[in-house]
mmCIF file of C-alpha atoms and ligand atoms in Angstrom:
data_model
loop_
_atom_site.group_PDB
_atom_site.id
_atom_site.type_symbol
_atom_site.label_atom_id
_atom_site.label_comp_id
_atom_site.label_asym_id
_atom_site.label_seq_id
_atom_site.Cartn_x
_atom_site.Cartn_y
_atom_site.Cartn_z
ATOM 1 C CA UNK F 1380 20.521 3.497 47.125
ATOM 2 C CA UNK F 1381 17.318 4.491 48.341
ATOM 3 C CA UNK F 1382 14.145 2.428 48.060
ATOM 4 C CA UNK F 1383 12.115 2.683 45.159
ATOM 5 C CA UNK F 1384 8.491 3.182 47.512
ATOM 6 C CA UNK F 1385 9.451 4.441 50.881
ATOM 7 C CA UNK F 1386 6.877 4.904 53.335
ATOM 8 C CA UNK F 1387 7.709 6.446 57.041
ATOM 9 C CA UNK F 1388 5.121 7.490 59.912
ATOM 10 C CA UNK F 1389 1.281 7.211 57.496
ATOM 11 C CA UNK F 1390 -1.061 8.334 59.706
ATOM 12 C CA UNK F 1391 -4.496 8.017 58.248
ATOM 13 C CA UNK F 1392 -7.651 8.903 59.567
ATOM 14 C CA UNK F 1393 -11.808 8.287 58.146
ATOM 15 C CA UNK F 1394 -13.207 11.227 59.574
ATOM 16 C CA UNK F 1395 -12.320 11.265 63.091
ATOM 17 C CA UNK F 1396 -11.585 8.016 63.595
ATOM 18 C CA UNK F 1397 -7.731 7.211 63.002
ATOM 19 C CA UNK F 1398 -6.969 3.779 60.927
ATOM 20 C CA UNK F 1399 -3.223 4.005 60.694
ATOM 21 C CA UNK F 1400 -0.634 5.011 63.581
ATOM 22 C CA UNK F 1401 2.434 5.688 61.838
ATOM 23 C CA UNK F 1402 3.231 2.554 59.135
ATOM 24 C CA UNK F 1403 6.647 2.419 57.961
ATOM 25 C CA UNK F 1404 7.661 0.283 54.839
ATOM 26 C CA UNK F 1405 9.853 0.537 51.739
ATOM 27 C CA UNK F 1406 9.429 -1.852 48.746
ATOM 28 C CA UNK F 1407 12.817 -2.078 46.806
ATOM 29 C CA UNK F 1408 13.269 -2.316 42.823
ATOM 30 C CA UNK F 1409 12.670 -5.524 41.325
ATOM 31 C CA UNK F 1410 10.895 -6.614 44.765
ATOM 32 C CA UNK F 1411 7.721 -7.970 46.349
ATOM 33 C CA UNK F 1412 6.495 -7.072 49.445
ATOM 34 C CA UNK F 1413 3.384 -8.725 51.005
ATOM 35 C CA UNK F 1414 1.490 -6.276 53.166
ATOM 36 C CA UNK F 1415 0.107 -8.740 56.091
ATOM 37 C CA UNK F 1416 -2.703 -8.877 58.963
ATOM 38 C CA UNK F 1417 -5.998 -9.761 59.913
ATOM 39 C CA UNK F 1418 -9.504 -8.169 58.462
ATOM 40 C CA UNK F 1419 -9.431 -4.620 58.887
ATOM 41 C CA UNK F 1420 -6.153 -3.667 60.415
ATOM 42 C CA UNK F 1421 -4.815 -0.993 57.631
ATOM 43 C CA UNK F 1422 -4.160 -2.881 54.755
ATOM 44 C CA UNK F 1423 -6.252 -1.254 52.209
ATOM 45 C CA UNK F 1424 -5.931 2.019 54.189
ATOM 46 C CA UNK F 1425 -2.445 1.785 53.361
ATOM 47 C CA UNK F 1426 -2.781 1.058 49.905
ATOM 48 C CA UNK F 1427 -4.773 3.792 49.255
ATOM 49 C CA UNK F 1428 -2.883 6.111 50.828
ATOM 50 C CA UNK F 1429 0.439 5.118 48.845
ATOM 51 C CA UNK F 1430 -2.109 5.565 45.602
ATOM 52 C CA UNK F 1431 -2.962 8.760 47.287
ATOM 53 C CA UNK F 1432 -6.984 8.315 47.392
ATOM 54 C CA UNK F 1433 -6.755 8.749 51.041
ATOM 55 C CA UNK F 1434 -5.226 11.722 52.432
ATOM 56 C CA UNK F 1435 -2.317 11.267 54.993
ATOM 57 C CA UNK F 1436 -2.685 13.213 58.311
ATOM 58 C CA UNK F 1437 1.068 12.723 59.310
ATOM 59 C CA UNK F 1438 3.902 11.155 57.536
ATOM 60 C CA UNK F 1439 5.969 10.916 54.137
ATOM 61 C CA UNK F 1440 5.895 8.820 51.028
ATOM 62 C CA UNK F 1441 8.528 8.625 48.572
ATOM 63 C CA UNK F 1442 8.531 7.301 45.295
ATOM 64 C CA UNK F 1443 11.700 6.415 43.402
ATOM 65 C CA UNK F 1444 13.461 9.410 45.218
ATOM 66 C CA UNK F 1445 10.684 12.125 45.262
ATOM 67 C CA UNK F 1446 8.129 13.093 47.928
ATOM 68 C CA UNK F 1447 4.279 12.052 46.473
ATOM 69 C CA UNK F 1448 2.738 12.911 49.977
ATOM 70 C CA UNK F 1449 0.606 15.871 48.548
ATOM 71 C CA UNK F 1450 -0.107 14.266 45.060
ATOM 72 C CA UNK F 1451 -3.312 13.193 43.809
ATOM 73 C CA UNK F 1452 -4.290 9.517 42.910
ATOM 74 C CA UNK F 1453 -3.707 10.234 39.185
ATOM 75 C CA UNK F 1454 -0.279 12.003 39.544
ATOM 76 C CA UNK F 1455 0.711 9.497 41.464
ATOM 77 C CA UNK F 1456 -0.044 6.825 39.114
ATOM 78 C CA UNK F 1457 1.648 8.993 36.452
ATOM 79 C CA UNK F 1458 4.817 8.619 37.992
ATOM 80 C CA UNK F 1459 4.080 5.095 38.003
ATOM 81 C CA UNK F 1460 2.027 3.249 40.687
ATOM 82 C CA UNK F 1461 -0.247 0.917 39.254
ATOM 83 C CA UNK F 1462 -2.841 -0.249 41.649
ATOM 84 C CA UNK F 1463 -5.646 -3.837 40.636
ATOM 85 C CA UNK F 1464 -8.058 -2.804 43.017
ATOM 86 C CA UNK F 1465 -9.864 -4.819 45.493
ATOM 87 C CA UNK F 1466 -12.994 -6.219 43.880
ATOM 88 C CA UNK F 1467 -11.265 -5.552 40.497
ATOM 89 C CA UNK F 1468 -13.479 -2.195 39.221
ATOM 90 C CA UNK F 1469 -13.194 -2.698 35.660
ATOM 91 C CA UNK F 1470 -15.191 -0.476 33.341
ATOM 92 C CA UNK F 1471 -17.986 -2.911 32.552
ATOM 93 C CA UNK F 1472 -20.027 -1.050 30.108
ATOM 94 C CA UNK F 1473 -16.394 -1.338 27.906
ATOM 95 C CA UNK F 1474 -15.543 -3.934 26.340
ATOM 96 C CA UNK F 1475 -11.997 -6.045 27.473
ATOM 97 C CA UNK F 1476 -10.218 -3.727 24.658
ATOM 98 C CA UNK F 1477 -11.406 -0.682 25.590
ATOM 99 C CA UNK F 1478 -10.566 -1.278 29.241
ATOM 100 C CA UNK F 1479 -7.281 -1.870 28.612
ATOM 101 C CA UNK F 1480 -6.895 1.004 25.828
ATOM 102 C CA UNK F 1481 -8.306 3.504 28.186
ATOM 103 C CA UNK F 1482 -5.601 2.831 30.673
ATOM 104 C CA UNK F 1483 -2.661 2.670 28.196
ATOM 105 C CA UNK F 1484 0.664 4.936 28.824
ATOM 106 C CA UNK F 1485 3.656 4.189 27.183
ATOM 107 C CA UNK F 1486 6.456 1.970 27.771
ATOM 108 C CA UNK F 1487 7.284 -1.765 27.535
ATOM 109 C CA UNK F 1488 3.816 -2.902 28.101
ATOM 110 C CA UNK F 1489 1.675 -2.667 25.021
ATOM 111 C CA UNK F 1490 -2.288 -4.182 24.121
ATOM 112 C CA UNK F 1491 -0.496 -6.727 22.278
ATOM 113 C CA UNK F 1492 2.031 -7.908 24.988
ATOM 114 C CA UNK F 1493 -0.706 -7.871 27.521
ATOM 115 C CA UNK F 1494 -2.756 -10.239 25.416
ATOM 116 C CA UNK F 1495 -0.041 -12.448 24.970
ATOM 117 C CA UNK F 1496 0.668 -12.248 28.600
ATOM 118 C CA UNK F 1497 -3.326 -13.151 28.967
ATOM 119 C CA UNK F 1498 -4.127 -15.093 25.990
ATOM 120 C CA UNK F 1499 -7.729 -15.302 27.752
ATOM 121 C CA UNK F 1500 -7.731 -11.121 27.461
ATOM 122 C CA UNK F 1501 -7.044 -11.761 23.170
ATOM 123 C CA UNK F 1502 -10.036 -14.067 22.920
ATOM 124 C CA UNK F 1503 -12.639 -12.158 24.729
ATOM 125 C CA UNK F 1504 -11.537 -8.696 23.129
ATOM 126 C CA UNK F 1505 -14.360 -7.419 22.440
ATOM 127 C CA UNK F 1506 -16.657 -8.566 24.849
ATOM 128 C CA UNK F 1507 -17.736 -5.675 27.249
ATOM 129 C CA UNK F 1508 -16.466 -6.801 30.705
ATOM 130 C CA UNK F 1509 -19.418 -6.653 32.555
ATOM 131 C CA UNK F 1510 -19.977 -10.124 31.101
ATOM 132 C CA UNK F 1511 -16.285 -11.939 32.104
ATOM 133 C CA UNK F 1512 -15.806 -14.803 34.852
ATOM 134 C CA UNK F 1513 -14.309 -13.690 37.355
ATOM 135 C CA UNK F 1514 -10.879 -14.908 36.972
ATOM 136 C CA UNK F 1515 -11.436 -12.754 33.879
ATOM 137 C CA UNK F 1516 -12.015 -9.970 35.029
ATOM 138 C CA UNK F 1517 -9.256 -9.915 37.606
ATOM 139 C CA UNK F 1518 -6.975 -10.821 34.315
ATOM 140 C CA UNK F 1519 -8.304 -7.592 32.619
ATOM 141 C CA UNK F 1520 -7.972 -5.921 36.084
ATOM 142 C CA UNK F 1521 -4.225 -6.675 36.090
ATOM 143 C CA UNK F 1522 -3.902 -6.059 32.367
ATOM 144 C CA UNK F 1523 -5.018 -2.206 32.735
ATOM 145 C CA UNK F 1524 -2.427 -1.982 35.503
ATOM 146 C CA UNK F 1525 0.535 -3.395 33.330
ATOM 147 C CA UNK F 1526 -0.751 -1.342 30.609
ATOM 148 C CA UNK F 1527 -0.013 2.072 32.594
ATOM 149 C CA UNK F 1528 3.339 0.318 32.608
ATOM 150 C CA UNK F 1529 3.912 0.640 36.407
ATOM 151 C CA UNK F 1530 7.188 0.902 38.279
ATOM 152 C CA UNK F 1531 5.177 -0.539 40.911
ATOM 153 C CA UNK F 1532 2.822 -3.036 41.018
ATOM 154 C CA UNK F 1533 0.073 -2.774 43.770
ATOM 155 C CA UNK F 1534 -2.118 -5.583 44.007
ATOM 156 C CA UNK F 1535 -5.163 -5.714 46.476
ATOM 157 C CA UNK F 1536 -6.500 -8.944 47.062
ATOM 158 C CA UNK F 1537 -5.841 -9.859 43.780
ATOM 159 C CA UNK F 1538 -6.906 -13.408 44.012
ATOM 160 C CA UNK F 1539 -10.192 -12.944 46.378
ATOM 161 C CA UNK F 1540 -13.303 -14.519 45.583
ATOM 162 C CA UNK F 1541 -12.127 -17.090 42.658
ATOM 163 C CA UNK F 1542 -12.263 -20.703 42.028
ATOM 164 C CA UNK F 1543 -9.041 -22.499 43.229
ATOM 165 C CA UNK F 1544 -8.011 -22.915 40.033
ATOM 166 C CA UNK F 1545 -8.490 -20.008 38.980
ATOM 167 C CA UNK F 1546 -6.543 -18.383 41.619
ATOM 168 C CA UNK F 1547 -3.824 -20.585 40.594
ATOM 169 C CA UNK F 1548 -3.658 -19.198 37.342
ATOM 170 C CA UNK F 1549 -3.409 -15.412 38.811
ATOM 171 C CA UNK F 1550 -0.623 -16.754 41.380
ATOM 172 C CA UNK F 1551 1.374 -17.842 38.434
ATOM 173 C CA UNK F 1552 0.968 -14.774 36.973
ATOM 174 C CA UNK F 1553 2.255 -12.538 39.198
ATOM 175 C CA UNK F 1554 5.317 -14.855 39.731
ATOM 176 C CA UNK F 1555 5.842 -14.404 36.232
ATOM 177 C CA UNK F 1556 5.659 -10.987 36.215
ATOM 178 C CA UNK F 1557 8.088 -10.607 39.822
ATOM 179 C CA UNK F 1558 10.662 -12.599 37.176
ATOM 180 C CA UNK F 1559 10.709 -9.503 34.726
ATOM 181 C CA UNK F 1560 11.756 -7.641 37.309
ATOM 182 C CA UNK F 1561 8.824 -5.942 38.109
ATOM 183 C CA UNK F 1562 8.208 -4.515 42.067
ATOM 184 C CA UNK F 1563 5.141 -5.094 43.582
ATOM 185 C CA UNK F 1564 3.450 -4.934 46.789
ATOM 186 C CA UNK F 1565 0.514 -7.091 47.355
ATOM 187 C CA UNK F 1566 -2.130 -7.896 49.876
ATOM 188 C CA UNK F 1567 -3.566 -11.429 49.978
ATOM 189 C CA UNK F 1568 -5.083 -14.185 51.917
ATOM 190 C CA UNK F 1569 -3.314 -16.833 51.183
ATOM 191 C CA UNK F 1570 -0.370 -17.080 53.466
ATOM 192 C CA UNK F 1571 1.491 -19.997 51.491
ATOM 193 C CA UNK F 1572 1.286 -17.916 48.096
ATOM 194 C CA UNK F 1573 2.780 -14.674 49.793
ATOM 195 C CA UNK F 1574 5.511 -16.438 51.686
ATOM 196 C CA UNK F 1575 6.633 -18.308 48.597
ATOM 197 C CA UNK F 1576 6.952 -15.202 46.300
ATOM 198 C CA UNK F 1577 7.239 -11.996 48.972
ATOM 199 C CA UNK F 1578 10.691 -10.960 49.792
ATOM 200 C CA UNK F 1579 9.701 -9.017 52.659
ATOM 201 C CA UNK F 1580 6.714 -9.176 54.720
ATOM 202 C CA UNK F 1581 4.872 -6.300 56.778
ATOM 203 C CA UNK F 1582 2.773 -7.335 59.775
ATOM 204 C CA UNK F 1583 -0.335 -4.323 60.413
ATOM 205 C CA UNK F 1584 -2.232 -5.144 64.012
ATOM 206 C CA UNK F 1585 -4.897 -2.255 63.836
ATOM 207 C CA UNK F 1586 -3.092 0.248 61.999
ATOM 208 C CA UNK F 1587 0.744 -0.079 63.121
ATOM 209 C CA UNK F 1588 3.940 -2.357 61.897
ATOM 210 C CA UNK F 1589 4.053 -4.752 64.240
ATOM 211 C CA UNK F 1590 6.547 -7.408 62.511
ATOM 212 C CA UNK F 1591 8.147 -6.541 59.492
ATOM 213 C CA UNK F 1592 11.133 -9.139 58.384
ATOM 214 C CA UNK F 1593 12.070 -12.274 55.683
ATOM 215 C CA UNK F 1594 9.243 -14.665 55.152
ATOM 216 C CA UNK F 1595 11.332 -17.346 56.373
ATOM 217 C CA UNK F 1596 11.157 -15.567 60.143
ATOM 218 C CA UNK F 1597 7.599 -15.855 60.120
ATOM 219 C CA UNK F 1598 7.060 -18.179 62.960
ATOM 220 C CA UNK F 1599 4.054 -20.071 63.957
ATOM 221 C CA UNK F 1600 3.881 -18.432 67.256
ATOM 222 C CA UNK F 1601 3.797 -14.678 64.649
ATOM 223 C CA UNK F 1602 1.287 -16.583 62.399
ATOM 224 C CA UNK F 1603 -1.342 -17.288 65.577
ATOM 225 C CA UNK F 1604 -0.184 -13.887 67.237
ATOM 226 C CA UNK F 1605 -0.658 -11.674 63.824
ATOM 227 C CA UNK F 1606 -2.578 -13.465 61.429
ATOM 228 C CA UNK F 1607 -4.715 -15.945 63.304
ATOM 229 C CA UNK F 1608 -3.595 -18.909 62.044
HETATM 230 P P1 LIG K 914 -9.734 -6.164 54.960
HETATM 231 O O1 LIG K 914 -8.864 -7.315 54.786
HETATM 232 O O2 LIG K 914 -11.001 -6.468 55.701
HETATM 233 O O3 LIG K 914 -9.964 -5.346 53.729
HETATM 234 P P2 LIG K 914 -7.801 -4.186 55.842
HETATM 235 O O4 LIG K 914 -6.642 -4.670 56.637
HETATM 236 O O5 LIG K 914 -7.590 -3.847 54.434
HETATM 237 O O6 LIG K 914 -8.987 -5.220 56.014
HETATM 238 P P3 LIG K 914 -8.836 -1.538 56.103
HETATM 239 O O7 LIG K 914 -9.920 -1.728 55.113
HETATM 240 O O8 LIG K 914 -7.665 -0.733 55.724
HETATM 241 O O9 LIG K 914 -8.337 -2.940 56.639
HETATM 242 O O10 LIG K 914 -9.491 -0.930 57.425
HETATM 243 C C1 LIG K 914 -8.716 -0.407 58.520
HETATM 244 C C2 LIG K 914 -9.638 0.252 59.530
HETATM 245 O O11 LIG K 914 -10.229 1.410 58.960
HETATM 246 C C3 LIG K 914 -10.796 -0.620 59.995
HETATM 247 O O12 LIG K 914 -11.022 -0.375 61.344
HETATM 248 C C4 LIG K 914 -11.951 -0.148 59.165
HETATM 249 O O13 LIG K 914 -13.169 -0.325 59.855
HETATM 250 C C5 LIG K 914 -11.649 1.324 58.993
HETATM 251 N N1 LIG K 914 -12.164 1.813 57.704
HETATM 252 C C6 LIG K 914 -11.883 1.346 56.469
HETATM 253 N N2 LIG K 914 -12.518 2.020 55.509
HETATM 254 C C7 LIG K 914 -13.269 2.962 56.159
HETATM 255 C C8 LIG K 914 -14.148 3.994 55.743
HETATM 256 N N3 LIG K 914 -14.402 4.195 54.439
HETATM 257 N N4 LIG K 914 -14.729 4.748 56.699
HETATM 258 C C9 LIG K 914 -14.449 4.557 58.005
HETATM 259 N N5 LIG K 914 -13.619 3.619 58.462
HETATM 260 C C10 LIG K 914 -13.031 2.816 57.564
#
């Protein structure tokens, strides 16, 4: 059976300046995949080219057997590719409600599940976002994403930027949610958070696959090499 995201040969260039050389990955139903590498060697490019806000010079992406390639960013999340955006982009002139209304599509994932899935997101309802914690707002960020009710979960630095415990909390969260079943490919800093809930790992060194593999494999030698540890 094929994957359910299958990426093969991005290229993706800003202008004239290319930022990926041909990434190849595939994130399999009910999986996480942690897309890995130093400041600005594709990641986000990447993402946003699976979301289709970037467009891809050369290359092929499938999702859940069809070719999205040409699609724009909203078909694309209409056949169900929910992306939490780095530095979280919440409406913030909306209150948490709103937010999470505005994004709704149907399926499993209703407001009420959501809030019970973030009690924090029940209690500040109707408070507009602009004036949520941080942690907050990267709760309401993730809520808007379940709420499209994504077959995949794409999660950008999800945990940047917030208090330890904080981060914690979010960490937990998306384990929960990989335990439903849910696939999702994430980007993050924190090494010992990926390895412990990726299934498969993808290396970028400016803008190519340069180790892709099981978590376990990840050597030291791999972790000074790639991620400069
Ligand atoms: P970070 O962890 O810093 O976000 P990243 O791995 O996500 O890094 P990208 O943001 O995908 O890296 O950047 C990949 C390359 O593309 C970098 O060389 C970066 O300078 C370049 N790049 C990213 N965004 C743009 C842009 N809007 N215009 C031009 N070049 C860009």
């Amino acid at each position: 059976m094929s994957a359910l995201l299958e990426v093969e040969g991005l290229e993706i260039f800003y202008g004239g300046s290319q930022a990926l050389f041909g990434v190849d990955l595939e994130v399999g139903e009910g999986q996480a995949v942690a897309l890995m590498g130093r400041n600005g060697m594709g990641k986000t490019t990447t993402i946003h080219g699976i979301c289709r806000m970037l467009p891809v010079r050369a290359g092929r992406i499938r999702f859940d057997g069809r070719d999205i390639t040409g699609l724009p960013s909203f078909q694309a999340a209409r056949r169900g590719i929910g992306l939490v955006p780095e530095g979280r982009r919440c409406f913030p002139n909306l209150t948490v409600t709103e937010n999470l209304i505005a994004a709704a599509r149907p399926g499993a994932w209703t407001l009420e599940r959501v809030r019970d899935f973030f009690p924090r997101l029940g209690e500040r309802a109707g408070q507009y976002a602009a004036t949520l914690s941080g942690g907050e707002q990267q709760m309401l960020a993730i809520g808007r994403a379940l709420m499209t009710n994504p077959r995949l979960l794409v999660l950008d630095e999800a945990t940047e930027g917030l208090a330890p415990v904080i981060r914690s909390e979010i960490w937990a969260a998306i384990e929960a949610l990989k335990a439903t079943g849910q696939s999702i490919l994430l980007v993050d800093k924190s090494l010992n958070d990926l390895l412990r809930i990726a299934d498969s790992c993808v290396i970028l060194e400016r803008g190519r696959v340069v180790w892709s593999g099981d978590p376990g494999a990840i050597s030291a030698d791999i972790q000074t090499r790639y991620l400069g540890l």
